[in-house]
Amino acid sequence: MVNPLNLQPSNLQLLDSRRFVQENRYLLSLNIMHEWALAESVIKTIKSGKNIKKGSPVEVLFGELQDIDREIFSFALDELLKQEPELKKTRIKIETEKAEFECVSCGAKFDLKAAVNTPEEKENIHFIPEMAKAFIKCPKCRSHDFEITKGRGLSLRVTGNGEKCRKH
Amino acid sequence: MNIDPRVSIIEDRLESVKRIIAVTGFKGGIGKSVISVSLALALNEKGFKTGLFDMDFSGASGHIILNSAGSFPREDKGLIPPYVHGIKFMTAAYFSGDRALPLRGSSVSNAIKELLTVTIWDELDFLIMDMPPGINDTALDVIKLVKKAEILPVQIPSKISEDVLKRSIEIYRELGIKITGTVENMSASSKPGFYSQIFYDKALEKTLGCPEKIMKTCFYGDVLKLALKVSRTSKMSKREGEREKTRLVKQNGDIPGEVKK
């Protein structure tokens, strides 16, 4: 990849490093985030043709709980698709699914807003969504025993009609 | 129809791992985790590139035995397990910290798939999987997702442990899973019929959390013998096997087993 930030030592010296990292988080993290590994699994699944008819439009569903970085994931998909000429025409649409939980103990239904997390906890849930069981409690009965009924993590959906899918 | 894309990539992630050994046992508290950690340390000591994956998400203990505090995976197109005492070590404890992790079956499966999908092990001679007790979701997922896994069952000198192991092993046999050999832990006397025996060592408990001290125990001496036996019981071709045997004999002389018993 070309140097998108035109990073020269003289430029770097002038920058306030913390602000620099914050403002360019996306560009700095393009090649290092673990979203890449998840994007690889999407490409591998589409390429395998298992359960997905070649050329069918595909919808990638992001679960709100895992909080996958959409920009980084899209970049990874683009880069990986470039290496797969046979998937050139594949249309991929990205959608986010709201997270929903249901307490096994008291039956209460709640969403992510009801579950307050620190940034560190959110980061751990980002890597393994099931870590939510360690950090989130039912707002009604304080139980950790709940089901993630919707919006856990990454999944694929083959859409019947390609017309609604824009080219990723 | 919803499709889980993660399962498609898991075999690729483990492609460069030559052998995967799932240290399993069918009762709790029989020493699976200490054997797993020590086996990984022993294989690493003998020059094999070794990884250790604590698969017991709710009862993770490898990080305590290894004392991996301060380590965390690095992100580089996935999660790169940190080296802890020379071993590439992955555990859910990095993410759950000091919290308890109450997981039902489907959550266990999901967490296993997630970590198998994003963990980049790269080249390894051995990946040791420290399994939770019993044939449960973890064991069934490993059977389903990690085709080249072989199992190393552990039992202790107890009728209950022995009986449960016999029944469970039958299931693995029926499924065609390779069984490396049964290890008796906490042995009191030499008995025939075991692949390996590890004798009870009352000094072991105090060394947990300090790998340097573990590696000086009689227990570790027995695990070292086990490691060499495991490394010789190889899936490698005959020629590769002979080469490896020569390498090991050159490196170690005969099996070093006479460690302060």
GROMACS .gro file of C-alpha atoms in nm, chain A residues 31-38 40-42 44-45 48 50-52 61 66 97 104 121 123-124 126-137 144-148 152-158, chain B residues 1-13 57 72-79 91-97 99-104 106-112 114-115 117-120:
model
   96
   31ASN     CA    1  -0.369  -0.388   0.830
   32ILE     CA    2  -0.353  -0.482   1.190
   33MET     CA    3  -0.704  -0.528   1.325
   34HIS     CA    4  -0.853  -0.873   1.377
   35GLU     CA    5  -1.150  -0.778   1.153
   36TRP     CA    6  -0.924  -0.900   0.873
   37ALA     CA    7  -0.947  -1.259   1.000
   38LEU     CA    8  -1.327  -1.238   1.005
   40GLU     CA    9  -1.118  -1.386   0.539
   41SER     CA   10  -1.380  -1.627   0.670
   42VAL     CA   11  -1.650  -1.445   0.470
   44LYS     CA   12  -1.360  -1.829   0.208
   45THR     CA   13  -1.729  -1.914   0.263
   48SER     CA   14  -1.643  -2.240  -0.128
   50LYS     CA   15  -2.127  -2.416   0.001
   51ASN     CA   16  -2.482  -2.299   0.070
   52ILE     CA   17  -2.420  -1.999  -0.152
   61LEU     CA   18  -2.472  -0.916   0.919
   66GLN     CA   19  -1.935  -0.756   1.863
   97GLU     CA   20  -2.836  -0.620   1.367
  104VAL     CA   21  -3.276  -1.725   3.149
  121GLU     CA   22  -1.500  -0.453   2.865
  123GLU     CA   23  -1.297  -0.435   2.372
  124ASN     CA   24  -1.298  -0.781   2.530
  126HIS     CA   25  -1.537  -0.724   2.061
  127PHE     CA   26  -1.285  -1.011   2.050
  128ILE     CA   27  -1.522  -1.277   2.189
  129PRO     CA   28  -1.887  -1.169   2.218
  130GLU     CA   29  -1.949  -1.441   2.480
  131MET     CA   30  -1.738  -1.234   2.720
  132ALA     CA   31  -2.064  -1.041   2.762
  133LYS     CA   32  -2.158  -1.317   3.007
  134ALA     CA   33  -1.875  -1.203   3.231
  135PHE     CA   34  -1.949  -0.831   3.214
  136ILE     CA   35  -2.322  -0.787   3.150
  137LYS     CA   36  -2.598  -0.861   3.403
  144HIS     CA   37  -2.535  -1.338   3.422
  145ASP     CA   38  -2.737  -1.626   3.279
  146PHE     CA   39  -2.891  -1.475   2.968
  147GLU     CA   40  -2.921  -1.569   2.603
  148ILE     CA   41  -2.795  -1.346   2.324
  152ARG     CA   42  -2.423  -1.146   1.854
  153GLY     CA   43  -2.154  -1.132   1.587
  154LEU     CA   44  -2.081  -1.202   1.225
  155SER     CA   45  -2.311  -1.402   1.000
  156LEU     CA   46  -2.398  -1.425   0.632
  157ARG     CA   47  -2.733  -1.421   0.463
  158VAL     CA   48  -2.790  -1.507   0.101
  169MET     CA   49  -3.080  -1.865   0.553
  170ASN     CA   50  -2.808  -1.752   0.794
  171ILE     CA   51  -2.461  -1.896   0.745
  172ASP     CA   52  -2.179  -1.895   0.998
  173PRO     CA   53  -1.872  -1.802   0.790
  174ARG     CA   54  -1.624  -1.875   1.070
  175VAL     CA   55  -1.623  -2.254   1.038
  176SER     CA   56  -1.491  -2.234   0.681
  177ILE     CA   57  -1.157  -2.089   0.785
  178ILE     CA   58  -1.076  -2.292   1.097
  179GLU     CA   59  -0.890  -2.570   0.917
  180ASP     CA   60  -0.680  -2.309   0.733
  181ARG     CA   61  -0.585  -2.151   1.064
  225PHE     CA   62  -1.330  -2.127   2.894
  240PHE     CA   63  -0.215  -1.016   2.578
  241PRO     CA   64  -0.258  -1.122   2.213
  242ARG     CA   65  -0.137  -0.882   1.946
  243GLU     CA   66  -0.366  -0.788   1.658
  244ASP     CA   67  -0.223  -0.853   1.313
  245LYS     CA   68  -0.486  -0.968   1.068
  246GLY     CA   69  -0.614  -1.181   1.353
  247LEU     CA   70  -0.499  -1.243   1.708
  259THR     CA   71  -0.676  -1.843   2.668
  260ALA     CA   72  -1.016  -1.681   2.714
  261ALA     CA   73  -0.880  -1.549   3.044
  262TYR     CA   74  -0.708  -1.268   2.848
  263PHE     CA   75  -1.056  -1.133   2.779
  264SER     CA   76  -1.253  -1.231   3.089
  265GLY     CA   77  -0.983  -1.112   3.331
  267ARG     CA   78  -1.435  -1.245   3.620
  268ALA     CA   79  -1.620  -1.575   3.627
  269LEU     CA   80  -1.748  -1.678   3.285
  270PRO     CA   81  -2.081  -1.861   3.311
  271LEU     CA   82  -2.136  -2.018   2.968
  272ARG     CA   83  -2.412  -2.247   2.848
  274SER     CA   84  -2.420  -2.286   2.266
  275SER     CA   85  -2.210  -2.001   2.405
  276VAL     CA   86  -1.917  -2.235   2.461
  277SER     CA   87  -1.940  -2.343   2.096
  278ASN     CA   88  -1.959  -1.986   1.976
  279ALA     CA   89  -1.660  -1.876   2.183
  280ILE     CA   90  -1.454  -2.174   2.061
  282GLU     CA   91  -1.455  -1.733   1.746
  283LEU     CA   92  -1.111  -1.799   1.889
  285THR     CA   93  -1.127  -1.834   1.360
  286VAL     CA   94  -0.921  -1.535   1.467
  287THR     CA   95  -0.618  -1.695   1.633
  288ILE     CA   96  -0.316  -1.704   1.404
   0.00000   0.00000   0.00000
